[in-house]
Short mmCIF file of C-alpha atoms and ligand atoms in Angstrom, two decimals:
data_model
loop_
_atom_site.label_atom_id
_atom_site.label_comp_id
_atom_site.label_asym_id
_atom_site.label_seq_id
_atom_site.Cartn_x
_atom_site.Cartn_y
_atom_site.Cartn_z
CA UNK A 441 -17.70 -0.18 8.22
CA UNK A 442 -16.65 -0.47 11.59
CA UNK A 443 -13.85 1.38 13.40
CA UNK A 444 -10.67 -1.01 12.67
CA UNK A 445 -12.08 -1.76 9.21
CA UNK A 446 -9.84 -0.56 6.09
CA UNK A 447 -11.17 -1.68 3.26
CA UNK A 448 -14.65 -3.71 3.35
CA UNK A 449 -15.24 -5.85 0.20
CA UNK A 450 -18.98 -6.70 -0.51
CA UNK A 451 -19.95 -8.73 -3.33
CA UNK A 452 -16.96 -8.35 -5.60
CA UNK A 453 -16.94 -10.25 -9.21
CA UNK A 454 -14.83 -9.27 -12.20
CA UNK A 455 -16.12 -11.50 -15.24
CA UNK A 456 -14.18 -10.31 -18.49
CA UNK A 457 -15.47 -11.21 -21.86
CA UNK A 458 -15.09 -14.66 -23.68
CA UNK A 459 -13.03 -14.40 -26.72
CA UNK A 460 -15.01 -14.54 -29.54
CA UNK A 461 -14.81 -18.05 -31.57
CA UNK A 462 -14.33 -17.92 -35.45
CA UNK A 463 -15.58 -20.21 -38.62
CA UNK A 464 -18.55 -22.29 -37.57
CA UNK A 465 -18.47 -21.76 -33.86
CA UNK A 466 -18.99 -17.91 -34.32
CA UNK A 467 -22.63 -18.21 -33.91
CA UNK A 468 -22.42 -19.08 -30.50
CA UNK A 469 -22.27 -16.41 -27.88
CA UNK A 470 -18.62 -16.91 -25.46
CA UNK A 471 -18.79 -17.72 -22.07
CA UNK A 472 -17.55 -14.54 -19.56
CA UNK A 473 -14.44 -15.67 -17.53
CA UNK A 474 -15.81 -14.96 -14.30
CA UNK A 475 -12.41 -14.23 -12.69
CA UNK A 476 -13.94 -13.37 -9.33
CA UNK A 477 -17.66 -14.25 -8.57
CA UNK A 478 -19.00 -12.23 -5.62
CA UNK A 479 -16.21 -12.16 -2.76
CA UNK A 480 -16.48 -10.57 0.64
CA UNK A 481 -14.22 -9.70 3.24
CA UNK A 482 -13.03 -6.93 5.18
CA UNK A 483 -8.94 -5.83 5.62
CA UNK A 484 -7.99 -4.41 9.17
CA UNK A 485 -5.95 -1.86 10.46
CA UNK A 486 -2.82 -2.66 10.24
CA UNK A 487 -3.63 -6.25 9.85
CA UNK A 488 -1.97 -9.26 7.47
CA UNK A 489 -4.29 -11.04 5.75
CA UNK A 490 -3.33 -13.45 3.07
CA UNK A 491 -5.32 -14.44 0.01
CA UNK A 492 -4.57 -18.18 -0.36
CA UNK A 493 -5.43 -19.91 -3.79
CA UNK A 494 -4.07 -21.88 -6.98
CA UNK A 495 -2.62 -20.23 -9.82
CA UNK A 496 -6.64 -19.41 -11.98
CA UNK A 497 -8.62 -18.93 -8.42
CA UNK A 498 -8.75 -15.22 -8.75
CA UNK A 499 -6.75 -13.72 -6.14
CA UNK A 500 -4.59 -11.70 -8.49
CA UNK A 501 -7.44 -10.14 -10.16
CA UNK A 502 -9.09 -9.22 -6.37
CA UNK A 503 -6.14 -7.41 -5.82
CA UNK A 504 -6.44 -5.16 -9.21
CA UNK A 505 -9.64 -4.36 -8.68
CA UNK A 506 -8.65 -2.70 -5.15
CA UNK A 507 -6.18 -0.81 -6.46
CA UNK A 508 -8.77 0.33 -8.94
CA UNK A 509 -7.35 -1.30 -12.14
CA UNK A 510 -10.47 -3.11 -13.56
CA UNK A 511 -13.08 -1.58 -15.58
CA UNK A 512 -14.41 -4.85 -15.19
CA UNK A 513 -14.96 -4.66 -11.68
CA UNK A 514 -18.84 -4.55 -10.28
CA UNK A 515 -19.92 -4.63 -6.50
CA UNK A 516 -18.37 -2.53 -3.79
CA UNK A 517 -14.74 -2.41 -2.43
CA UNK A 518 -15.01 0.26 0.30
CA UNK A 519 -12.01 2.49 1.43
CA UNK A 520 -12.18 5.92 2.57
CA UNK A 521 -15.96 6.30 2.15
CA UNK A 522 -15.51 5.67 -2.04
CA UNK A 523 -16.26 2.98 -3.28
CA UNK A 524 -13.16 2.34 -5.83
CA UNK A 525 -15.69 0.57 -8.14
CA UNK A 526 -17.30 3.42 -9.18
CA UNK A 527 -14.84 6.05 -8.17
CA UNK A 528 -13.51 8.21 -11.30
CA UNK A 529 -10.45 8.28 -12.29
CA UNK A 530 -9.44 11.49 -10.64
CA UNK A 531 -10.58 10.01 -7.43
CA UNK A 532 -8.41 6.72 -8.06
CA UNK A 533 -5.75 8.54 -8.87
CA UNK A 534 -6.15 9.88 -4.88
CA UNK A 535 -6.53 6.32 -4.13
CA UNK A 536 -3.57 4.97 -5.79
CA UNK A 537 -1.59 7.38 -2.88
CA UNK A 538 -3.22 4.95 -0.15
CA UNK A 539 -3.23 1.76 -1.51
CA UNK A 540 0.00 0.49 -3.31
CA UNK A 541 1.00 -2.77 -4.75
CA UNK A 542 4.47 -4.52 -4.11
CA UNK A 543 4.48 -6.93 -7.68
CA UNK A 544 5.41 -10.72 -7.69
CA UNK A 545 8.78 -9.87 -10.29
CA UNK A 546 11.20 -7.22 -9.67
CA UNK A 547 12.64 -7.79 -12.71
CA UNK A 548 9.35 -7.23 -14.75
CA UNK A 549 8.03 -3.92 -12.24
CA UNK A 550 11.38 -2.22 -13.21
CA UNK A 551 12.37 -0.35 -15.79
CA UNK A 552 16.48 -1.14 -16.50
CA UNK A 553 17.19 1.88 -17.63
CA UNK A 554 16.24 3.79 -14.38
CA UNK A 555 18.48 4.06 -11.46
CA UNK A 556 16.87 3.03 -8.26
CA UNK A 557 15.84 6.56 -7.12
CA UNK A 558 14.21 7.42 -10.03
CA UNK A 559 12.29 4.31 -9.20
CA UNK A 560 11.76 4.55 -5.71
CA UNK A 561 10.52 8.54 -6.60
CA UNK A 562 8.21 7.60 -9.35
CA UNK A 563 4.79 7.73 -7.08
CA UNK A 564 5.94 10.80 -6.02
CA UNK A 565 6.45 12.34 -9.27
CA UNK A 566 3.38 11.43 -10.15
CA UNK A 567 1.26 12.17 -7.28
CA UNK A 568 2.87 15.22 -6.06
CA UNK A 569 3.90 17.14 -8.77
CA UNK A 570 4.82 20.10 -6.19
CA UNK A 571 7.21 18.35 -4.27
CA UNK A 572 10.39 19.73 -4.49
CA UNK A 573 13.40 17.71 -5.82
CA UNK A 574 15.38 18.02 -2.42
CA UNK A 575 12.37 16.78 -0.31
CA UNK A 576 11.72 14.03 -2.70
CA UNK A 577 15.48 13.31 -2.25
CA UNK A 578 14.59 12.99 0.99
CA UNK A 579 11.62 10.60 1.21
CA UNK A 580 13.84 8.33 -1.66
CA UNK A 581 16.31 8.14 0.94
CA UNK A 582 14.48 7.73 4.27
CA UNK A 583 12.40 5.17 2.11
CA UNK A 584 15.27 3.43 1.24
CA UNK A 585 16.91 3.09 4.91
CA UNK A 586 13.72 1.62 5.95
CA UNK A 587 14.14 -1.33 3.63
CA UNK A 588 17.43 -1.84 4.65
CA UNK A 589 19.68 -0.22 1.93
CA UNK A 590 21.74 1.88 3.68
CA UNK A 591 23.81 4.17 3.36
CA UNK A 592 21.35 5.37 1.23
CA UNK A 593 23.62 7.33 -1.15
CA UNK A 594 24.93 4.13 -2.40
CA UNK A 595 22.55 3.33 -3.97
CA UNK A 596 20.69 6.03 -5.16
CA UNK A 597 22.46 5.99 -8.57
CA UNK A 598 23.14 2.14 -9.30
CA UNK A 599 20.87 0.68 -11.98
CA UNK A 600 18.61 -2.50 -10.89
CA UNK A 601 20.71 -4.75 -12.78
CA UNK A 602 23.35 -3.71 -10.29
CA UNK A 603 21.19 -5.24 -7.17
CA UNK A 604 21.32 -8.75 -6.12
CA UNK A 605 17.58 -10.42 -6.61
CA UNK A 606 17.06 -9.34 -2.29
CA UNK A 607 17.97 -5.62 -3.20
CA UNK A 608 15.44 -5.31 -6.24
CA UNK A 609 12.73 -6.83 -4.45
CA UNK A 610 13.85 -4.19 -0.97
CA UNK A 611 13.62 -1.67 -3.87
CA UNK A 612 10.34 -2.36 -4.65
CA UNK A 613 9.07 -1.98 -1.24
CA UNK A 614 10.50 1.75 -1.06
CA UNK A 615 8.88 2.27 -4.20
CA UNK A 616 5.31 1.21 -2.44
CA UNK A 617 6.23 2.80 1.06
CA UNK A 618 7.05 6.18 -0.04
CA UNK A 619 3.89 7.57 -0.40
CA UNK A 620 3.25 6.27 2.92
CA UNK A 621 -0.13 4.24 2.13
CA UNK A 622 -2.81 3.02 4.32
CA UNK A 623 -2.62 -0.27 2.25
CA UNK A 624 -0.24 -2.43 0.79
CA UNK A 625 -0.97 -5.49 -1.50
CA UNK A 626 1.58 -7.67 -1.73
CA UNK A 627 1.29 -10.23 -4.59
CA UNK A 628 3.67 -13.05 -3.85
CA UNK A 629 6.26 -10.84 -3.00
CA UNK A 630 8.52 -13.35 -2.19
CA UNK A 631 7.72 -15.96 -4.97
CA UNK A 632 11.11 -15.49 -7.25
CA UNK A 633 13.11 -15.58 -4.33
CA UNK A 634 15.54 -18.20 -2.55
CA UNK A 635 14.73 -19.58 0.93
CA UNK A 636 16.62 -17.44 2.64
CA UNK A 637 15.77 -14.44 1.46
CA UNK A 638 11.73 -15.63 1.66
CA UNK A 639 12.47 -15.06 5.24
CA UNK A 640 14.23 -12.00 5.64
CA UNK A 641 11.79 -10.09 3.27
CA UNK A 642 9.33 -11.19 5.22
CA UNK A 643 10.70 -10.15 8.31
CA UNK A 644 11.02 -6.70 7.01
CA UNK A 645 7.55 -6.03 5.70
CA UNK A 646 6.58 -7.33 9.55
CA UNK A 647 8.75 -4.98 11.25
CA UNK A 648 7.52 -1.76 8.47
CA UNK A 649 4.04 -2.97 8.83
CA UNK A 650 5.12 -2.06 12.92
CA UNK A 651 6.82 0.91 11.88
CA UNK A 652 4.48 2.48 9.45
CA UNK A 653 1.05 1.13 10.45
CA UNK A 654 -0.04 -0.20 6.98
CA UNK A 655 -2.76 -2.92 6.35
CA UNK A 656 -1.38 -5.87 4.05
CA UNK A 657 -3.14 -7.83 1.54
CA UNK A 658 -0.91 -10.73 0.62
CA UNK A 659 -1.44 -12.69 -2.04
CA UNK A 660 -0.39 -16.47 -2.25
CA UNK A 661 -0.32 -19.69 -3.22
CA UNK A 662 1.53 -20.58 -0.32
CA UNK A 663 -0.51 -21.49 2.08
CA UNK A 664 2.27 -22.68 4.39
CA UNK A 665 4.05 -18.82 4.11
CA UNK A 666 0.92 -17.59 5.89
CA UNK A 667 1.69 -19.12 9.25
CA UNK A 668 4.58 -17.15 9.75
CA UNK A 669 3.18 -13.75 8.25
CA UNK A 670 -0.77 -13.25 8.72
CA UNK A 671 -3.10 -12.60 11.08
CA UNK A 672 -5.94 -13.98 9.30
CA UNK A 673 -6.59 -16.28 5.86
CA UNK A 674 -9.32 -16.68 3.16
CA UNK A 675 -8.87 -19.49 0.99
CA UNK A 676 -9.68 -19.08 -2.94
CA UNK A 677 -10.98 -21.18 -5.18
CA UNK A 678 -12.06 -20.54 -8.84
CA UNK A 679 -13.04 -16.80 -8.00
CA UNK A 680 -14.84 -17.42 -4.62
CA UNK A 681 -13.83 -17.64 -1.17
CA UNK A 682 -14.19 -21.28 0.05
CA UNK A 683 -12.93 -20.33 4.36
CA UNK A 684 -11.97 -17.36 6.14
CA UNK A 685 -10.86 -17.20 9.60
CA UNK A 686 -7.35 -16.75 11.89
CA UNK A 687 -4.73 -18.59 10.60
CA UNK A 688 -3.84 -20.44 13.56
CA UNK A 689 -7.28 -21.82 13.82
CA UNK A 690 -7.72 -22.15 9.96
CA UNK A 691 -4.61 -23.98 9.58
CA UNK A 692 -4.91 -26.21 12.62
CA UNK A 693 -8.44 -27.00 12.25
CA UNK A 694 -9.11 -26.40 8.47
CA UNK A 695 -12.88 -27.07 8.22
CA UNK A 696 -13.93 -27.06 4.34
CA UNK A 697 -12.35 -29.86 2.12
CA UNK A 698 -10.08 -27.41 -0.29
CA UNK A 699 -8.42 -25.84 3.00
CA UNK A 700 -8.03 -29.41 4.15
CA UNK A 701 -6.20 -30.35 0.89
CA UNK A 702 -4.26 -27.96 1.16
CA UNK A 703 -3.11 -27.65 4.74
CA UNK A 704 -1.78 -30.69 4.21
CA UNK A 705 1.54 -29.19 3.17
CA UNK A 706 1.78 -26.97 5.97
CA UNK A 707 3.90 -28.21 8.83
CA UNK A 708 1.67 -26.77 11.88
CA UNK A 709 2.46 -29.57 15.14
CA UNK A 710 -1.19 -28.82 16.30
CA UNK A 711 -3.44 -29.61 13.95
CA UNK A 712 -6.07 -32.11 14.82
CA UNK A 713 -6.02 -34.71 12.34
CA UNK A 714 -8.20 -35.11 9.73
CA UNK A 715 -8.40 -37.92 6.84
CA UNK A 716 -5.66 -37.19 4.27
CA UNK A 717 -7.22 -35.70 0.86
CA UNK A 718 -5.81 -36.16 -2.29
CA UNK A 719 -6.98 -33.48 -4.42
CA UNK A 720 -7.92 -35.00 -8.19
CA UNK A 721 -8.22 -32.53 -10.91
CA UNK A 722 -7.55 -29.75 -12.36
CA UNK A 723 -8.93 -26.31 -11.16
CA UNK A 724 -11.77 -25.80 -13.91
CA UNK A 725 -11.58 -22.70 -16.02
CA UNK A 726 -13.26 -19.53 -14.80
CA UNK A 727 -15.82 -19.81 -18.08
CA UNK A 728 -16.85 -23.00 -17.03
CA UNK A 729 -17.50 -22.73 -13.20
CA UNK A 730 -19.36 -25.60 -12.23
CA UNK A 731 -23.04 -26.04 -11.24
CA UNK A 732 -24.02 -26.37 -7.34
CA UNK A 733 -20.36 -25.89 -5.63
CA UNK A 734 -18.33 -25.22 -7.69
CA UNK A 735 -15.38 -27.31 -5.49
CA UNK A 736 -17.95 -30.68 -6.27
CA UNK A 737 -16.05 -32.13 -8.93
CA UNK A 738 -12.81 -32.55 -6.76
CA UNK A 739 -14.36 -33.01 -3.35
CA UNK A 740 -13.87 -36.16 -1.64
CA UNK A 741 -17.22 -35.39 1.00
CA UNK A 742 -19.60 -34.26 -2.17
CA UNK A 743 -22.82 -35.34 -1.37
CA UNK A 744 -25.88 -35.30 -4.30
CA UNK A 745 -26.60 -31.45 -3.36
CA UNK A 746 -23.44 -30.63 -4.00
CA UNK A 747 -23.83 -30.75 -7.60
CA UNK A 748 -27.74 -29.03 -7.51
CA UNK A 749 -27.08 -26.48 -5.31
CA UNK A 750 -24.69 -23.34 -4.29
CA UNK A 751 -23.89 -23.04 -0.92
CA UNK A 752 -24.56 -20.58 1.11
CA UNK A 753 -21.24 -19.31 3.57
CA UNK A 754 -21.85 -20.69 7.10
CA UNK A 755 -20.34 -18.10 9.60
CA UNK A 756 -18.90 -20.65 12.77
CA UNK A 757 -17.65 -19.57 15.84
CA UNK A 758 -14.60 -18.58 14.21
CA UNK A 759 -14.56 -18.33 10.83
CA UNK A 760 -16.71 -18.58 7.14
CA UNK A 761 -17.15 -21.80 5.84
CA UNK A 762 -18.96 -21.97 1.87
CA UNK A 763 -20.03 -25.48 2.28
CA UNK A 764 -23.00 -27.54 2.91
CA UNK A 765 -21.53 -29.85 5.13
CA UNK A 766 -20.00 -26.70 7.25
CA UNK A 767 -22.36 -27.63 10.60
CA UNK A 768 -23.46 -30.89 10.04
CA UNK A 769 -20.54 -33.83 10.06
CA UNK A 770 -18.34 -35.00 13.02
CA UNK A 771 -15.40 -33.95 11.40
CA UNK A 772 -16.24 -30.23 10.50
CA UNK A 773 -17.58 -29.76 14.04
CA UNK A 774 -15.82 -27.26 16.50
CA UNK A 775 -12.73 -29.47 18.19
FE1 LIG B 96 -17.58 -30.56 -0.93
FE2 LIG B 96 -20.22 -30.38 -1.05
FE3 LIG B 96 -18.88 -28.91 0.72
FE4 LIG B 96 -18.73 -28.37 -1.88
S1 LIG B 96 -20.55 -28.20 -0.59
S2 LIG B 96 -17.07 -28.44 -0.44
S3 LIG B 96 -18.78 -30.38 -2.77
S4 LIG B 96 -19.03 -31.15 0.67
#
């Protein structure tokens, strides 16, 4: 790993079992939902980088397996000098003090019968038993200025169903940041919420990722959301990442198809143009990747190879590229 790298990610897959058929089909063997299929990349120091993918391309179940969730999980996601694959489970409960996970619902990630510094003090009850009450007071409270709700005090004993939609979600940010973790995996943290508030949660998990030094993993289907937030992109697609790079140059000069696609909905003023692509299709189902690239089926540039054979990921000047076209057309040529 080398100096600024956090976690390094080398050949991650998580296939889960197919569900067993029943009657007459029960003879035949199920397919493994291969959720993630060997991904690689590497989170910085104190870095943004967005995981980018439809709803079935895996990104969720990349960011279990880092926080050490998955039993499933086979490869090597590097943090620390562990690998959390094959850590046990006293050393992931160590882990689970560095890395923490902001969820998608606040409604879901809360219990309603808790008031909001029981919540916020939860990791700390569990991972430091020895704390005492007035220094986890404390951290609830310092935790909870950070996100913005302050005076503290005020809010210490309201229930979440007290909280405006903004609040719960600032809520769940204390909850990750008190532990004060070396990584924080956000997974479409601002999904459920209104336009406006998109942009002022955002905001704040820029200016804590400034204050507190964190890496972020975000996680979302949004690929227009990443201009504003991340440093760097990898694009998902049916459990394998299809282009990695800096987002300004990703989005501006998307170089494999999928990106392509879907950059079209982002409104950057520099991109160099590119034919339009209409995506056709459905994203398969992870039990029934197909052969060759696994893209083929939808891509407007598939050649005959494309269906034989896997391709191998290209590294360009600036970015990964898993496509067999990624050096050799006009179009996917450095601008
Ligand atoms: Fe399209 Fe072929 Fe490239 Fe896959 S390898 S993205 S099918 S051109």
């Amino acid at each position: 790993m080398t100096d600024d790298c956090v976690v390094n990610i080398k050949n991650l897959s998580v296939w889960f079992r197919g569900r067993e058929s029943k009657g007459l089909l029960k003879k035949y063997t199920p397919k493994p939902v291969r959720a993630v299929d060997g991904v690689s990349f590497m989170l910085r120091r104190q870095e943004t980088l967005a995981l980018v993918g439809e709803s079935g391309s895996g990104k969720t179940t990349v960011g279990r397996a880092i926080m050490g969730l998955l039993r499933e999980a086979a490869g090597e996601i590097n943090f620390e000098n562990q690998n959390i694959v094959s850590a046990n489970r006293r050393e992931r409960l160590y882990l689970r003090t560095k890395i923490q996970m902001i969820f998608q619902d606040p409604f879901d990630a809360m219990n309603p019968r808790e008031t909001i510094a029981k919540i916020v003090s939860e990791p700390l009850t569990i991972h430091k038993k020895n704390m005492a009450a007035a220094e986890q007071r404390v951290k609830v409270s310092r935790a909870l200025t950070d996100v913005g709700l302050s005076p503290p005090d005020d809010y210490m004993d309201r229930f979440p169903h007290e909280l405006s939609g903004g609040q719960r979600q600032r809520v769940l940010i204390a909850g990750a940041l008190v532990l004060n973790p070396t990584v924080i995996i956000s997974d479409e943290p601002v999904s459920m919420l209104d336009a406006s508030l998109k942009v002022e949660i955002l905001n704040l998990l820029e200016s804590l990722q400034k204050q507190h030094h964190f890496a972020q993993l975000m996680i979302t289907h949004d690929l227009a959301l990443t201009r504003y937030v991340a440093d760097r992109i990898a694009i998902m697609y049916l459990g394998k990442i299809m282009e990695a790079g800096p987002t300004r140059a990703v989005l501006s000069r998307p170089k494999h198809p999928y990106t392509r696609a879907l950059s079209q909905v982002v409104p950057t003023l520099d991109r160099v143009g590119h034919k339009k692509i209409i995506l056709s299709g459905e994203i398969p189902h992870p039990s029934n990747i197909p052969r060759g690239c696994r893209f083929h089926p939808r891509c407007p540039d598939a050649v005959d190879i494309c269906s034989q054979k896997v391709p191998e990921d290209r590294i360009l000047k600036d970015r990964m590229v898993h496509c067999h076209l990624a050096e050799q057309t006009q179009e996917y040529k450095e601008q």
